[in-house]
CSV table of N, CA, C and O in Angstrom, one decimal:
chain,number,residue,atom,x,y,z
A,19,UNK,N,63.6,70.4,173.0
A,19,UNK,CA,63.5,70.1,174.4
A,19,UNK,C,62.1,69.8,174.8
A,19,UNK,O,61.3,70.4,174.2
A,20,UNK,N,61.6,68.9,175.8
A,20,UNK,CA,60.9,68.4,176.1
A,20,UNK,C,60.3,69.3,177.0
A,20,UNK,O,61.3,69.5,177.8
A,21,UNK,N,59.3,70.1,177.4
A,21,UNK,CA,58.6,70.4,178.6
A,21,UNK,C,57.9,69.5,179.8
A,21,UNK,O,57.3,68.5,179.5
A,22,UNK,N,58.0,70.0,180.9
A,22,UNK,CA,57.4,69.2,182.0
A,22,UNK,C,56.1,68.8,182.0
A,22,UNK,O,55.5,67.9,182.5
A,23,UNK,N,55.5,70.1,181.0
A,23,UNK,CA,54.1,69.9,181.2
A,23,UNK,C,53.4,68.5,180.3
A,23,UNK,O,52.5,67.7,180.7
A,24,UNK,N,54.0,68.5,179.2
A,24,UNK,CA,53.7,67.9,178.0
A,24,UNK,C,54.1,66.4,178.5
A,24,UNK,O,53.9,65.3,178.0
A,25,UNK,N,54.6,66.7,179.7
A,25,UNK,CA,55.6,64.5,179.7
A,25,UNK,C,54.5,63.5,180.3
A,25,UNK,O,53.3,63.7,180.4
A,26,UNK,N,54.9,62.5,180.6
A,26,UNK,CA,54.2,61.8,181.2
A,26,UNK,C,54.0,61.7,183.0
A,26,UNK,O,54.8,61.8,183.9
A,27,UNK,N,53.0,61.6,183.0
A,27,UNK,CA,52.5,62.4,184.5
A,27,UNK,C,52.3,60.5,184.7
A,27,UNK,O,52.0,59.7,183.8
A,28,UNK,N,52.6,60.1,186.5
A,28,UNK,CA,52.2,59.5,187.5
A,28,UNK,C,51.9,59.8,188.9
A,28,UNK,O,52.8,59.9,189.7
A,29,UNK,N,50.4,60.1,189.3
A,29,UNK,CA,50.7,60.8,190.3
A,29,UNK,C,50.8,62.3,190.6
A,29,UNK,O,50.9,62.9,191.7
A,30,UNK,N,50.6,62.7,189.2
A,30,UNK,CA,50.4,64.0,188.5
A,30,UNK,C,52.0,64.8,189.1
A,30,UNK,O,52.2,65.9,189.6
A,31,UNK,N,53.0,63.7,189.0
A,31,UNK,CA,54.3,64.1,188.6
A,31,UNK,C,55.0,63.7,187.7
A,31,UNK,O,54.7,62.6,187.3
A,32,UNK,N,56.2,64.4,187.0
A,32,UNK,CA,56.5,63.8,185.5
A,32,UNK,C,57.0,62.7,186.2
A,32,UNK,O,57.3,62.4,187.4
A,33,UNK,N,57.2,61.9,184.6
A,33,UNK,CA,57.2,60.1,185.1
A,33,UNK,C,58.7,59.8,184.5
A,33,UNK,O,58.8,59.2,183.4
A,34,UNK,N,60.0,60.0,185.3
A,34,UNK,CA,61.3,60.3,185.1
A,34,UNK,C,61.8,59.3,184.6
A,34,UNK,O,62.9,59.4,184.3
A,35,UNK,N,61.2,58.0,184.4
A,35,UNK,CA,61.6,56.8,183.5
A,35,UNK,C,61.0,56.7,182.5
A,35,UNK,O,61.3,55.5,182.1
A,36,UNK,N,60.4,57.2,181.9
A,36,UNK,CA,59.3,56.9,180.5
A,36,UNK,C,61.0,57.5,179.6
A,36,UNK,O,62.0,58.0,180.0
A,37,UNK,N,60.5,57.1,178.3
A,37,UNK,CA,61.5,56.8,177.1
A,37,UNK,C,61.5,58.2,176.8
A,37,UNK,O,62.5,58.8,176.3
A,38,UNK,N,60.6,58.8,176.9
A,38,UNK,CA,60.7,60.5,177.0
A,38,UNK,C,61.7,61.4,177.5
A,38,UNK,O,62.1,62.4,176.8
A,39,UNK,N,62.1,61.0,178.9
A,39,UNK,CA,63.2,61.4,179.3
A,39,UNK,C,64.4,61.0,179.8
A,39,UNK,O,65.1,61.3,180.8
A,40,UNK,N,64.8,59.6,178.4
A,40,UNK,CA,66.0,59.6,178.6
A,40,UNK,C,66.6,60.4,177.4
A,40,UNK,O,66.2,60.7,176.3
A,41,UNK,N,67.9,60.6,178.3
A,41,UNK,CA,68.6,61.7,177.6
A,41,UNK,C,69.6,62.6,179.0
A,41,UNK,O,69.7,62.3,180.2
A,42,UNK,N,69.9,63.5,178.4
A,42,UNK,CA,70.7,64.7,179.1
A,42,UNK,C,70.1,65.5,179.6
A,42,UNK,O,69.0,65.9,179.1
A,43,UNK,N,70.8,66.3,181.2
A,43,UNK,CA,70.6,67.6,181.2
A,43,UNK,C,71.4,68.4,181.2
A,43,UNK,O,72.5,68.3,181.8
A,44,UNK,N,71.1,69.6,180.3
A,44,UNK,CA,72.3,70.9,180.2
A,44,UNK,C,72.8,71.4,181.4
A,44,UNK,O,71.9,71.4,182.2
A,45,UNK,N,73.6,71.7,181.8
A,45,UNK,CA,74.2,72.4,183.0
A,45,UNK,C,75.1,74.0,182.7
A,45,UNK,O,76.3,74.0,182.2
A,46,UNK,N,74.6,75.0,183.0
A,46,UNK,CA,75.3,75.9,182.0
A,46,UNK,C,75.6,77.0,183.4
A,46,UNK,O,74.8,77.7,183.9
A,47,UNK,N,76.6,77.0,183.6
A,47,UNK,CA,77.2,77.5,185.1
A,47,UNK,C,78.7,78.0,184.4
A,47,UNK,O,79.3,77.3,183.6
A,48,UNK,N,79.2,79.4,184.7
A,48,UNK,CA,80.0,79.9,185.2
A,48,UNK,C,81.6,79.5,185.9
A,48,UNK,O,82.8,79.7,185.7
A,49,UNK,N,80.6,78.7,186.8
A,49,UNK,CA,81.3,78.3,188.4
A,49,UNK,C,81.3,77.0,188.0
A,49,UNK,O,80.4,76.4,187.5
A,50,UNK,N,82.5,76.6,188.1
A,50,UNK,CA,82.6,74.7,188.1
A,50,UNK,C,82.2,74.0,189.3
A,50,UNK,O,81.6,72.9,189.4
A,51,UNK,N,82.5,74.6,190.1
A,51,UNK,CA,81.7,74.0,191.5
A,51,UNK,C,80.7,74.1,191.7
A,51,UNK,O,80.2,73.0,192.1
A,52,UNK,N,79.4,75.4,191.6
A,52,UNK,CA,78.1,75.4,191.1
A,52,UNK,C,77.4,74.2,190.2
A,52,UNK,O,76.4,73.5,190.2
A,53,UNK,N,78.5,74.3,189.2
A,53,UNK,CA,77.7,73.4,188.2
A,53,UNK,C,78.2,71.9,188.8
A,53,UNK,O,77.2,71.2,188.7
A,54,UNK,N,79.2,71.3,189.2
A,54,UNK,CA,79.2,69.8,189.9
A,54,UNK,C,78.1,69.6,190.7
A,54,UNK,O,77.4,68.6,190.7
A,55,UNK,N,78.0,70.8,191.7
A,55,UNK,CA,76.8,70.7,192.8
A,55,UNK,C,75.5,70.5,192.0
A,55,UNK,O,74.7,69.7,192.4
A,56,UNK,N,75.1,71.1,191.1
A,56,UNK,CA,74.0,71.0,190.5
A,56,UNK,C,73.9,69.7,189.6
A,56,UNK,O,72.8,69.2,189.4
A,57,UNK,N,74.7,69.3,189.3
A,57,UNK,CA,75.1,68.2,188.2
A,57,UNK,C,74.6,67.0,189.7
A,57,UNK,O,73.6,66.4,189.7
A,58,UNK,N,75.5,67.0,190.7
A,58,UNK,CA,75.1,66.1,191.8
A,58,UNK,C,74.0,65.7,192.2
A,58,UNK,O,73.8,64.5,192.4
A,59,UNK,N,72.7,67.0,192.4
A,59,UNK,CA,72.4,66.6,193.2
A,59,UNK,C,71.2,66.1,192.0
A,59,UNK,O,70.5,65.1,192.2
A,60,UNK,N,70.9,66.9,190.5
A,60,UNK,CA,69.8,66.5,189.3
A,60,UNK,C,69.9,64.7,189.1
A,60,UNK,O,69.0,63.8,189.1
A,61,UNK,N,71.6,64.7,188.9
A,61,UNK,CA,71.8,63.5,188.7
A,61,UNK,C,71.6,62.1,189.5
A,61,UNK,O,71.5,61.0,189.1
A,62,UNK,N,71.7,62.6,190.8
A,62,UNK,CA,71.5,61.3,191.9
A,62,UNK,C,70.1,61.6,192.2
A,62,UNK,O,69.4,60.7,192.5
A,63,UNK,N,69.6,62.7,192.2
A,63,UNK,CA,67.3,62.2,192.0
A,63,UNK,C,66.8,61.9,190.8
A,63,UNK,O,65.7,61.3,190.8
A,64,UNK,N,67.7,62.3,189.5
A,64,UNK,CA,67.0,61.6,188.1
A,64,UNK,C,67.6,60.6,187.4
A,64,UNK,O,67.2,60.2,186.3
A,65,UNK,N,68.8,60.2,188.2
A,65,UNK,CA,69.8,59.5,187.7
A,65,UNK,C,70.0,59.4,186.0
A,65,UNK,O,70.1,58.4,185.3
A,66,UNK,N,70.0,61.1,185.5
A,66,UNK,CA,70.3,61.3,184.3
A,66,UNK,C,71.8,61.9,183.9
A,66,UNK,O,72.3,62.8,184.7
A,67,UNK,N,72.4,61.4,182.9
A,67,UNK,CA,73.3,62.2,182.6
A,67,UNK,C,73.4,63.2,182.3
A,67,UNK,O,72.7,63.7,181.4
A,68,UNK,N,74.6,64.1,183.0
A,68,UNK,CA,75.0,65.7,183.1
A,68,UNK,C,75.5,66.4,182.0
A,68,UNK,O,76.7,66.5,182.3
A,69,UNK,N,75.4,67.1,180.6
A,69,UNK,CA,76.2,67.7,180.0
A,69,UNK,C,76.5,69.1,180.3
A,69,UNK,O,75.4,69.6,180.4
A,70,UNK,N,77.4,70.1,180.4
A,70,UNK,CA,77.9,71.3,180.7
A,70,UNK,C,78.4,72.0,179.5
A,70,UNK,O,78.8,71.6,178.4
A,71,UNK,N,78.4,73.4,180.1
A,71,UNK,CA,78.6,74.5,179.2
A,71,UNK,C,79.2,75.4,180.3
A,71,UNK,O,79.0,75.1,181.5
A,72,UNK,N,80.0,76.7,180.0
A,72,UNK,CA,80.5,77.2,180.4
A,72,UNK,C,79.9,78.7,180.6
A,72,UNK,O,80.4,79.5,181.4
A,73,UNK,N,78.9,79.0,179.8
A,73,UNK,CA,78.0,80.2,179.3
A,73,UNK,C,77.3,79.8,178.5
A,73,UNK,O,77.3,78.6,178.2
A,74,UNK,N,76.3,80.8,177.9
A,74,UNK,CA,75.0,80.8,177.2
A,74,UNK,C,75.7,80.9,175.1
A,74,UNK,O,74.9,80.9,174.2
A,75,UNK,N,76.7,80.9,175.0
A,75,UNK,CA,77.4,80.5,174.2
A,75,UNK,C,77.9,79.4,173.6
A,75,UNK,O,77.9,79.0,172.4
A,76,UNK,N,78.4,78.9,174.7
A,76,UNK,CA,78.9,77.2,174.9
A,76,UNK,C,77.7,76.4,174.6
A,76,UNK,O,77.6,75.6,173.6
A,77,UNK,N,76.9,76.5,175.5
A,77,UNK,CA,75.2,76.5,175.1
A,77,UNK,C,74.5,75.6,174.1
A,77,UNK,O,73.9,74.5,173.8
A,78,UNK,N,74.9,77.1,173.6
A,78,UNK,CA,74.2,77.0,172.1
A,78,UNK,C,75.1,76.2,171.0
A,78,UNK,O,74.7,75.8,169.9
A,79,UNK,N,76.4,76.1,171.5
A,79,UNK,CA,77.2,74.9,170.9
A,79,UNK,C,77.0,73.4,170.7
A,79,UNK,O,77.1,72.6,169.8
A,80,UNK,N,76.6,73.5,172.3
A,80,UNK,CA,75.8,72.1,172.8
A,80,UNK,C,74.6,71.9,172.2
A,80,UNK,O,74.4,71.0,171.4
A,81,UNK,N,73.9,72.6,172.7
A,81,UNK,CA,72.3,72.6,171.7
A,81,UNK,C,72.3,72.2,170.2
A,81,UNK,O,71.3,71.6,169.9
A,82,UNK,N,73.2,72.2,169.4
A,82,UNK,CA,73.1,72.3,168.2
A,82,UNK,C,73.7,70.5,168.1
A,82,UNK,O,73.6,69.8,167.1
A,83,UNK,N,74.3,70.1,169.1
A,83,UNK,CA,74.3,68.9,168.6
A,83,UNK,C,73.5,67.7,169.7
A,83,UNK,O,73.3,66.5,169.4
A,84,UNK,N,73.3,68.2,170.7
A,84,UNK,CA,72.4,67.2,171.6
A,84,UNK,C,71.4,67.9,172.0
A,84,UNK,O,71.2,69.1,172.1
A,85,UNK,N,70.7,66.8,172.1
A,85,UNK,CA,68.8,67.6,172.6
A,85,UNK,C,68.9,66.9,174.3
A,85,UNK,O,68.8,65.7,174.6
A,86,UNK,N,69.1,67.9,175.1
A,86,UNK,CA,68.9,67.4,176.3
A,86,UNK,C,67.5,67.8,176.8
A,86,UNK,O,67.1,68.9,176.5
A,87,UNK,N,66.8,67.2,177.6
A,87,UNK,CA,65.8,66.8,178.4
A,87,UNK,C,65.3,68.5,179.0
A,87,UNK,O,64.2,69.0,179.0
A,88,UNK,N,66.6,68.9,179.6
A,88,UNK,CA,66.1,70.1,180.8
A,88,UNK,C,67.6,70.8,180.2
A,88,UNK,O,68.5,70.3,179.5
A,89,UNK,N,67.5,71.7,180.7
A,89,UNK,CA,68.4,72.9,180.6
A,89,UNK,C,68.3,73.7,182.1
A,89,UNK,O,67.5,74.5,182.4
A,90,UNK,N,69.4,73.3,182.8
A,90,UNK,CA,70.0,74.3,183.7
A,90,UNK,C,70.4,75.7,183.6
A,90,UNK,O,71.1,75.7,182.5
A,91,UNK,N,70.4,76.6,183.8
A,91,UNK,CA,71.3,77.8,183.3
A,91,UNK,C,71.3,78.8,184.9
A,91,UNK,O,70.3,79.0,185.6
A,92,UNK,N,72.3,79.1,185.1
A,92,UNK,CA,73.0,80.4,185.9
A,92,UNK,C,72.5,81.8,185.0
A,92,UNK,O,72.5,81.8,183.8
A,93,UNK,N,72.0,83.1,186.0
A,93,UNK,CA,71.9,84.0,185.4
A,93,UNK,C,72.6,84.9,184.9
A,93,UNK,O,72.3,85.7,184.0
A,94,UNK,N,73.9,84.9,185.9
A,94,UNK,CA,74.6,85.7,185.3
A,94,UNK,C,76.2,85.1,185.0
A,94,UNK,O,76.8,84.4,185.8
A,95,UNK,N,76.6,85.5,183.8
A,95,UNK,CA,77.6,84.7,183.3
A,95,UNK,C,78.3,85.6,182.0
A,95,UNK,O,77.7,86.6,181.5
A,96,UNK,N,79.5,85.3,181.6
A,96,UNK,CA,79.9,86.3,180.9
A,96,UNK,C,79.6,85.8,179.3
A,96,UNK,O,79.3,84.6,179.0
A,97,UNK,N,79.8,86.9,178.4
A,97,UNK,CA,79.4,86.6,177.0
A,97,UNK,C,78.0,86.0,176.9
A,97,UNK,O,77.4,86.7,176.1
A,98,UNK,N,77.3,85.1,177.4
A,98,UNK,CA,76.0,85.4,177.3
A,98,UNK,C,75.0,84.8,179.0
A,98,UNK,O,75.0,84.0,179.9
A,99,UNK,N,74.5,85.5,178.7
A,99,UNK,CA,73.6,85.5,180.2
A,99,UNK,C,72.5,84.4,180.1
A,99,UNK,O,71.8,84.0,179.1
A,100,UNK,N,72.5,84.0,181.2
A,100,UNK,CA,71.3,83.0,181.0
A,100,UNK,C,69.8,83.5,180.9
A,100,UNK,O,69.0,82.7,181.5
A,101,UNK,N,69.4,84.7,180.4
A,101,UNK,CA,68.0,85.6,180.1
A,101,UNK,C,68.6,85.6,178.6
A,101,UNK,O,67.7,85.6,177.8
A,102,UNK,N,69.6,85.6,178.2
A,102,UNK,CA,70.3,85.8,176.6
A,102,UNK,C,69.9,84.2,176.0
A,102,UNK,O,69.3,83.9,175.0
A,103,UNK,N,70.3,83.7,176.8
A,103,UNK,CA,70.4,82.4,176.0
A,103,UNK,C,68.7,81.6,175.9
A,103,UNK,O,68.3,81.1,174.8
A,104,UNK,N,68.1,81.7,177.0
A,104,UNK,CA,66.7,81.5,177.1
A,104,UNK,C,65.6,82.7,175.7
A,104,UNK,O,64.6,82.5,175.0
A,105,UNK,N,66.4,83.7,175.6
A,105,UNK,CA,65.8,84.4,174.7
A,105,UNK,C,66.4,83.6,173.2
A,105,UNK,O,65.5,83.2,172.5
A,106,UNK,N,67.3,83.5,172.8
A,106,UNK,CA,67.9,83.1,171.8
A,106,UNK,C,67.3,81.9,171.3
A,106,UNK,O,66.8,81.8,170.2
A,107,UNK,N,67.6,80.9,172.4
A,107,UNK,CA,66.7,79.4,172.3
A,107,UNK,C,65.6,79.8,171.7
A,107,UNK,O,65.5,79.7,170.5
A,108,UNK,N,64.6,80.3,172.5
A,108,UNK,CA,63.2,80.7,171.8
A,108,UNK,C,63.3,81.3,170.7
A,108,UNK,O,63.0,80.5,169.8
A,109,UNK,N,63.6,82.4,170.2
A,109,UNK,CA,64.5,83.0,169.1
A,109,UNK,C,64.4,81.4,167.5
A,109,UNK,O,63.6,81.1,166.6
A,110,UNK,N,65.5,81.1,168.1
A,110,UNK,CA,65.7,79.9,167.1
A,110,UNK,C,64.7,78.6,167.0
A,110,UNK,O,64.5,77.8,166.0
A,111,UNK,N,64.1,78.7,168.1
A,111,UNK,CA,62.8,77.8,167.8
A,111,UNK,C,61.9,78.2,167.3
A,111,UNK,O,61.3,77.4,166.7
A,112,UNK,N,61.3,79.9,167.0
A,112,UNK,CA,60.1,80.2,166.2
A,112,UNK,C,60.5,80.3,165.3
A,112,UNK,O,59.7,80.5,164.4
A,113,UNK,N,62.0,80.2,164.8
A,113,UNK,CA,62.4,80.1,163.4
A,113,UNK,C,62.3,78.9,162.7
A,113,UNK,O,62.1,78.7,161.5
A,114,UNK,N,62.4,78.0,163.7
A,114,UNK,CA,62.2,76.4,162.8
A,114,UNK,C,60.9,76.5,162.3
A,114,UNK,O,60.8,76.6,161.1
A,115,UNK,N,59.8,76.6,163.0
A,115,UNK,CA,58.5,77.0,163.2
A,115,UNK,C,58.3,76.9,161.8
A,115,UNK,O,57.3,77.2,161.3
């Protein structure tokens, strides 16, 4: 996943059309309505496409085959929490390491 800090800055804000950030953002909501609303409003200011998850589980399902841009997550959620899955992510990144 890409960090904000690392991208390309215009205006010393990231620069949402550079080849950097096309791609996906994760949406990892609980709530189907939460996650539409959030899916709405990312996607009509970055006009990027939305992929979803249902938990920090599902997640990690997604993760393993697409690299999306940003990662959304709800904190609380069943089977895995979004403090679970942020740990995990990290987790499996110092292992590639």
């Amino acid at each position: 996943m890409t960090a904000l800090v690392e991208s390309p800055l215009i205006d010393g804000r990231p620069d949402f059309e550079s080849r950097e950030y096309q791609g996906a953002i994760l949406i990892v909501d609980d709530s189907p309505v939460d996650a539409r609303l959030a899916a709405s409003i990312v996607t009509k200011r970055l006009g990027m496409q939305a992929v979803y998850a249902h938990d920090g589980v599902e997640a990690l399902t997604v993760l393993a085959r697409e690299k999306p841009v940003l990662v959304l997550a709800d904190l609380m959620m069943p089977r895995m929490d979004g403090l679970e899955l942020v740990e995990e992510v990290c987790s499996r990144s110092r292992e590639r390491r």
